[in-house]
Amino acid sequence: MGGLSDQLRALDEDTASVYFRALHRGHIGKAHDVADELGLDPRTVEDAIERLTRLHLLRPEPGHLTNLVPVNPEIAAASLISPMETEIHHRRDLITGIRAQMHSLMHGYDEVQRTRKPANPVESLPDGAAVRGSLHMAAEACEREMLSVEPNAPSWADLDDTLTRNLAMLERGVRLRMLYQHSARADLPTRGHIKKLIAAGASVRTTPQLPNHLVIFDGEIAFMSRPGEAGAAPGAVAARDLSVVGFLSEVFEHLWNSATPYSATDLGYQGATDEIQHAIVTLLAQGFTDEAVARRLGMSVRTCRRHIGALLQNLSAVSRFQAGIRAAASGYVDAR
């Protein structure tokens, strides 16, 4: 699918001119003749012929397989789309079948649940599959608002899965408020992901540091990441106790109120540079190494050191120690 997408993006003016030339003549002919007639480089023409063939806009002439003839664009489109539509229908049937089979077990499940003791208000989700399934169910049931804290740590699911789930909630009118670290502003995949969410109606803010992943649905259930052991897949904890969820919601509001709004038009660290430098000098003053500072702020050590260099220059300092003294003297950080 990715290859086809690349071909569609490559359907430029030169490729179109090669197609229309073949259309006028009834066949494509030799590449060097086409290049001479259109004033194009022969290699450009060869690439165009290859793209047009892959897009089914050129096909071998019956009985003359070495000669390529133009194809009606609507017929070409139908030949490309038909296998995709078949796959979509197949997957829809598969989804319907899975839902029907699982639904057939719900009566017995509900009967057992009614006879059991009340569910544990805190549930351990041991692996990524359990986390993704639980998040998907909670997102589908969400009616009012989702709150999320997204530090730049390994995600529970990849960006595409998360985007699909969040966009579906936004389409239903669910309000989304999302917190990221400032470092997300300079990460291209994350920034593209955030811009799509903002375009769909989500509210996004960034802050220097964030704790672990946290997602709260309708103030009723909260998911918190739980780091796994070395080499093990990280799991999570789902909390349904309203006192716990209420406390976590208050924590989110505190973080949200002190965070910096993010706009889809912001470039890089625009609007957040001062906060990043303030966080860096505060952590350095507390004795953290460059590596530890970078890890806490969700950025690479190289980027962190670039910020440290700019900070030393702004404070006219020649060392981290001198920068700490001058920062404390100027009130940039607490002198404690």
Coordinates of C-alpha atoms in Angstrom, one line a residue:
M1 CA 0.0 0.0 0.0
G2 CA 2.9 2.3 0.8
G3 CA 4.3 1.7 -2.7
L4 CA 1.1 2.7 -4.3
S5 CA 0.9 5.8 -2.2
D6 CA 4.4 6.7 -3.3
Q7 CA 3.4 6.2 -7.0
L8 CA 0.3 8.5 -6.6
R9 CA 2.5 11.2 -5.0
A10 CA 4.8 10.9 -8.0
L11 CA 2.1 11.5 -10.6
D12 CA 3.6 14.9 -11.4
E13 CA 3.5 17.1 -14.5
D14 CA 6.2 15.2 -16.4
T15 CA 4.5 11.8 -15.8
A16 CA 1.1 13.3 -16.9
S17 CA 2.7 14.7 -20.1
V18 CA 4.1 11.3 -21.0
Y19 CA 0.6 9.7 -20.5
F20 CA -1.1 12.3 -22.6
R21 CA 1.5 11.9 -25.3
A22 CA 0.8 8.1 -25.4
L23 CA -2.9 9.0 -25.4
H24 CA -2.6 11.2 -28.5
R25 CA -0.5 8.6 -30.4
G26 CA -2.3 5.5 -29.2
H27 CA 0.9 3.9 -27.8
I28 CA 3.9 5.0 -25.8
G29 CA 6.7 4.2 -28.3
K30 CA 10.4 4.3 -27.4
A31 CA 11.5 6.2 -24.4
H32 CA 14.2 8.2 -26.2
D33 CA 11.7 9.3 -28.9
V34 CA 9.3 10.5 -26.1
A35 CA 12.1 12.3 -24.4
D36 CA 13.1 14.1 -27.6
E37 CA 9.5 15.1 -28.4
L38 CA 8.7 16.4 -24.9
G39 CA 12.2 17.9 -24.1
L40 CA 12.7 15.6 -21.1
D41 CA 15.6 13.6 -19.8
P42 CA 15.3 9.9 -21.0
R43 CA 15.7 8.7 -17.5
T44 CA 12.7 10.9 -16.4
V45 CA 10.6 9.3 -19.2
E46 CA 11.7 5.8 -18.2
D47 CA 10.6 6.5 -14.6
A48 CA 7.3 8.0 -15.8
I49 CA 6.6 4.9 -17.9
E50 CA 7.3 2.7 -15.0
R51 CA 5.0 4.7 -12.7
L52 CA 2.2 4.8 -15.3
T53 CA 2.5 1.0 -15.7
R54 CA 2.3 0.4 -12.0
L55 CA -0.8 2.6 -11.9
H56 CA -2.4 0.6 -14.7
L57 CA -2.5 3.7 -16.9
L58 CA -0.3 1.9 -19.4
R59 CA -0.7 -1.8 -20.3
P60 CA 0.9 -4.2 -22.9
E61 CA -1.0 -4.2 -26.2
P62 CA -2.5 -7.7 -26.9
G63 CA -0.3 -9.5 -29.4
H64 CA 2.5 -6.9 -29.0
L65 CA 3.6 -7.3 -25.4
T66 CA 6.6 -5.0 -25.8
N67 CA 4.4 -2.1 -26.8
L68 CA 2.5 -0.2 -24.1
V69 CA -0.9 1.5 -24.8
P70 CA -2.8 4.0 -22.7
V71 CA -5.7 3.0 -20.5
N72 CA -8.9 4.9 -19.5
P73 CA -8.1 6.5 -16.1
E74 CA -11.4 5.3 -14.7
I75 CA -10.7 1.7 -15.7
A76 CA -7.2 2.0 -14.2
A77 CA -8.6 3.3 -11.0
A78 CA -11.2 0.4 -10.8
S79 CA -8.5 -2.2 -11.3
L80 CA -6.5 -0.7 -8.5
I81 CA -9.4 -0.2 -6.1
S82 CA -11.2 -3.5 -6.6
P83 CA -8.7 -5.6 -4.6
M84 CA -8.8 -3.0 -1.8
E85 CA -12.6 -3.0 -1.6
T86 CA -12.6 -6.8 -1.5
E87 CA -10.1 -6.7 1.4
I88 CA -12.2 -4.1 3.2
H89 CA -15.4 -6.2 2.9
H90 CA -13.5 -9.2 4.1
R91 CA -12.2 -7.4 7.2
R92 CA -15.6 -6.0 7.9
D93 CA -17.1 -9.5 7.8
L94 CA -14.3 -10.8 10.0
I95 CA -14.9 -8.0 12.5
T96 CA -18.7 -8.7 12.5
G97 CA -17.9 -12.4 13.1
I98 CA -15.6 -11.7 16.0
R99 CA -18.1 -9.4 17.6
A100 CA -20.9 -12.0 17.2
Q101 CA -18.8 -14.8 18.7
M102 CA -17.8 -12.7 21.7
H103 CA -21.3 -11.4 22.2
S104 CA -22.6 -15.0 22.4
L105 CA -20.5 -15.4 25.6
M106 CA -21.7 -12.2 27.3
H107 CA -24.8 -13.7 28.9
G108 CA -22.8 -16.4 30.7
Y109 CA -20.1 -13.8 31.6
D110 CA -22.7 -11.4 33.1
E111 CA -24.3 -14.3 35.1
V112 CA -20.9 -15.2 36.6
Q113 CA -20.1 -11.6 37.3
R114 CA -23.3 -11.0 39.2
T115 CA -22.5 -13.9 41.6
R116 CA -18.9 -12.9 42.2
K117 CA -17.6 -10.4 44.8
P118 CA -17.3 -6.8 43.6
A119 CA -14.5 -6.3 41.2
N120 CA -11.1 -5.1 42.5
P121 CA -11.1 -1.3 42.1
V122 CA -7.5 -1.5 40.9
E123 CA -6.7 -4.0 38.1
S124 CA -3.3 -5.0 36.8
L125 CA -2.9 -5.2 33.1
P126 CA 0.2 -7.4 32.5
D127 CA 1.2 -6.7 28.9
G128 CA 0.7 -4.4 25.9
A129 CA -2.2 -6.5 24.5
A130 CA -4.2 -6.2 27.7
V131 CA -3.5 -2.5 27.8
R132 CA -4.5 -1.9 24.2
G133 CA -7.7 -3.9 24.6
S134 CA -8.7 -2.2 27.8
L135 CA -8.0 1.3 26.4
H136 CA -10.0 0.5 23.3
M137 CA -13.0 -0.6 25.4
A138 CA -12.8 2.5 27.7
A139 CA -12.5 4.8 24.6
E140 CA -15.5 3.3 23.0
A141 CA -17.5 3.8 26.2
C142 CA -16.2 7.4 26.8
E143 CA -19.0 10.0 26.4
R144 CA -17.7 13.3 27.8
E145 CA -13.9 13.8 28.2
M146 CA -10.6 12.1 28.0
L147 CA -7.5 13.5 29.8
S148 CA -4.1 12.2 28.9
V149 CA -0.5 12.7 30.0
E150 CA 1.9 11.7 27.3
P151 CA 5.6 11.8 28.4
N152 CA 8.1 11.1 25.6
A153 CA 8.6 7.5 26.8
P154 CA 7.8 4.3 24.9
S155 CA 4.1 4.4 24.1
W156 CA 1.6 1.7 25.0
A157 CA 0.5 1.6 21.3
D158 CA 2.1 3.1 18.2
L159 CA 1.0 6.5 17.1
D160 CA -1.3 5.3 14.3
D161 CA -3.4 3.1 16.7
T162 CA -3.6 5.9 19.2
L163 CA -4.5 8.4 16.5
T164 CA -7.4 6.2 15.2
R165 CA -8.8 5.8 18.7
N166 CA -8.6 9.5 19.6
L167 CA -10.0 10.7 16.3
A168 CA -13.0 8.4 16.7
M169 CA -13.8 10.0 20.1
L170 CA -13.4 13.5 18.7
E171 CA -15.9 12.6 16.0
R172 CA -18.4 11.6 18.6
G173 CA -18.0 14.9 20.4
V174 CA -15.8 13.7 23.2
R175 CA -13.5 16.5 24.6
L176 CA -9.8 15.6 24.5
R177 CA -7.2 17.4 26.6
M178 CA -3.7 16.2 26.2
L179 CA -0.4 17.0 27.9
Y180 CA 3.0 16.4 26.3
Q181 CA 6.5 17.3 27.2
H182 CA 8.1 20.3 25.5
S183 CA 10.4 17.9 23.6
A184 CA 7.4 16.7 21.6
R185 CA 7.5 20.1 19.8
A186 CA 10.8 19.1 18.1
D187 CA 10.0 15.5 17.3
L188 CA 8.6 15.3 13.8
P189 CA 6.4 12.1 14.1
T190 CA 4.9 13.3 17.4
R191 CA 4.4 16.8 16.1
G192 CA 2.6 15.5 13.0
H193 CA 0.4 13.3 15.2
I194 CA -0.5 16.2 17.5
K195 CA -1.3 18.5 14.6
K196 CA -3.9 16.0 13.3
L197 CA -5.5 15.8 16.8
I198 CA -5.6 19.6 17.1
A199 CA -7.2 19.9 13.6
A200 CA -9.9 17.5 14.8
G201 CA -10.6 19.6 17.9
A202 CA -8.3 18.3 20.6
S203 CA -6.7 20.8 23.1
V204 CA -2.9 20.2 23.6
R205 CA -0.4 21.8 26.0
T206 CA 3.2 21.1 26.8
T207 CA 5.3 21.3 29.9
P208 CA 9.0 20.6 30.7
Q209 CA 8.6 17.4 32.7
L210 CA 5.8 14.8 33.1
P211 CA 5.3 11.7 35.2
N212 CA 4.4 8.3 33.6
H213 CA 1.6 7.8 31.1
L214 CA -1.9 8.6 32.4
V215 CA -5.3 8.4 30.6
I216 CA -8.6 9.2 32.3
F217 CA -12.0 8.5 30.7
D218 CA -15.0 10.5 31.9
G219 CA -13.6 10.8 35.4
E220 CA -14.5 7.2 36.0
I221 CA -11.5 5.0 35.0
A222 CA -7.8 5.9 34.9
F223 CA -5.0 4.0 33.2
M224 CA -1.4 4.5 34.6
S225 CA 1.7 3.0 33.0
R226 CA 3.7 0.6 35.1
P227 CA 7.3 0.1 34.0
G228 CA 8.2 -3.5 33.4
E229 CA 11.3 -5.3 34.4
A230 CA 14.3 -5.1 32.1
G231 CA 13.5 -6.9 28.8
A232 CA 9.8 -7.3 29.7
A233 CA 6.9 -5.6 28.0
P234 CA 5.6 -2.7 30.2
G235 CA 2.1 -3.2 31.6
A236 CA -0.3 -0.8 33.2
V237 CA -2.8 -0.4 36.1
A238 CA -6.5 0.5 35.6
A239 CA -8.1 2.2 38.6
R240 CA -11.9 2.5 38.9
D241 CA -12.1 3.7 42.5
L242 CA -13.6 7.2 42.2
S243 CA -11.4 8.6 45.0
V244 CA -8.3 7.5 43.2
V245 CA -9.6 8.7 39.8
G246 CA -10.6 12.0 41.4
F247 CA -7.2 12.5 42.8
L248 CA -5.5 11.7 39.5
S249 CA -7.9 14.2 37.8
E250 CA -6.8 16.9 40.2
V251 CA -3.2 16.1 39.4
F252 CA -3.9 16.5 35.8
E253 CA -5.7 19.8 36.3
H254 CA -2.6 21.1 38.2
L255 CA -0.3 20.1 35.4
W256 CA -2.7 21.5 32.8
N257 CA -3.1 24.9 34.4
S258 CA 0.7 25.4 34.5
A259 CA 1.4 24.1 31.0
T260 CA 1.9 26.1 27.8
P261 CA -0.8 25.9 25.0
Y262 CA 0.4 24.3 21.8
S263 CA -0.8 25.5 18.4
A264 CA -0.6 23.5 15.2
T265 CA 1.3 26.5 13.7
D266 CA 4.0 26.5 16.4
L267 CA 7.5 25.7 15.1
G268 CA 10.0 23.8 17.1
Y269 CA 10.3 25.0 20.7
Q270 CA 8.5 28.2 19.9
G271 CA 7.0 29.6 23.1
A272 CA 8.7 27.1 25.3
T273 CA 12.4 27.8 25.2
D274 CA 12.5 29.8 28.4
E275 CA 10.7 27.1 30.3
I276 CA 13.1 24.4 29.0
Q277 CA 16.1 26.4 30.0
H278 CA 14.6 27.1 33.4
A279 CA 14.0 23.3 33.9
I280 CA 17.5 22.5 32.8
V281 CA 19.2 24.9 35.1
T282 CA 17.0 23.8 38.0
L283 CA 17.9 20.1 37.4
L284 CA 21.6 21.0 37.0
A285 CA 21.5 22.9 40.2
Q286 CA 20.1 19.8 41.9
G287 CA 23.1 17.9 40.7
F288 CA 21.7 15.9 37.8
T289 CA 24.1 14.9 35.0
D290 CA 23.5 15.9 31.4
E291 CA 22.2 12.4 30.7
A292 CA 19.7 12.4 33.6
V293 CA 18.5 15.9 32.6
A294 CA 17.9 14.8 29.0
R295 CA 16.0 11.7 30.2
R296 CA 13.7 13.7 32.5
L297 CA 13.0 16.2 29.8
G298 CA 12.4 13.5 27.1
M299 CA 15.1 14.8 24.7
S300 CA 18.4 13.5 23.4
V301 CA 21.6 14.2 25.3
R302 CA 22.8 16.1 22.2
T303 CA 19.8 18.4 22.2
C304 CA 20.1 18.8 26.0
R305 CA 23.7 19.9 25.7
R306 CA 22.8 22.4 23.0
H307 CA 20.3 24.0 25.3
I308 CA 22.9 24.0 28.1
G309 CA 25.4 25.7 25.8
A310 CA 22.8 28.4 25.0
L311 CA 22.0 28.8 28.7
L312 CA 25.7 29.3 29.6
Q313 CA 25.9 31.9 26.9
N314 CA 22.7 33.7 28.1
L315 CA 24.1 33.8 31.7
S316 CA 27.6 34.8 30.5
A317 CA 28.9 31.8 32.4
V318 CA 31.9 29.6 31.5
S319 CA 30.9 26.6 33.6
R320 CA 27.8 24.9 34.9
F321 CA 28.8 25.8 38.5
Q322 CA 29.0 29.5 37.6
A323 CA 25.7 29.3 35.7
G324 CA 24.1 27.8 38.8
I325 CA 25.3 30.6 41.0
R326 CA 24.3 33.3 38.5
A327 CA 20.9 31.7 37.9
A328 CA 20.2 31.6 41.7
A329 CA 21.4 35.2 42.2
S330 CA 19.1 36.4 39.4
G331 CA 16.1 34.5 40.8
Y332 CA 16.1 32.2 37.8
V333 CA 16.0 29.2 40.2
D334 CA 15.5 28.9 43.9
A335 CA 18.7 29.5 45.8
R336 CA 17.9 26.6 48.2

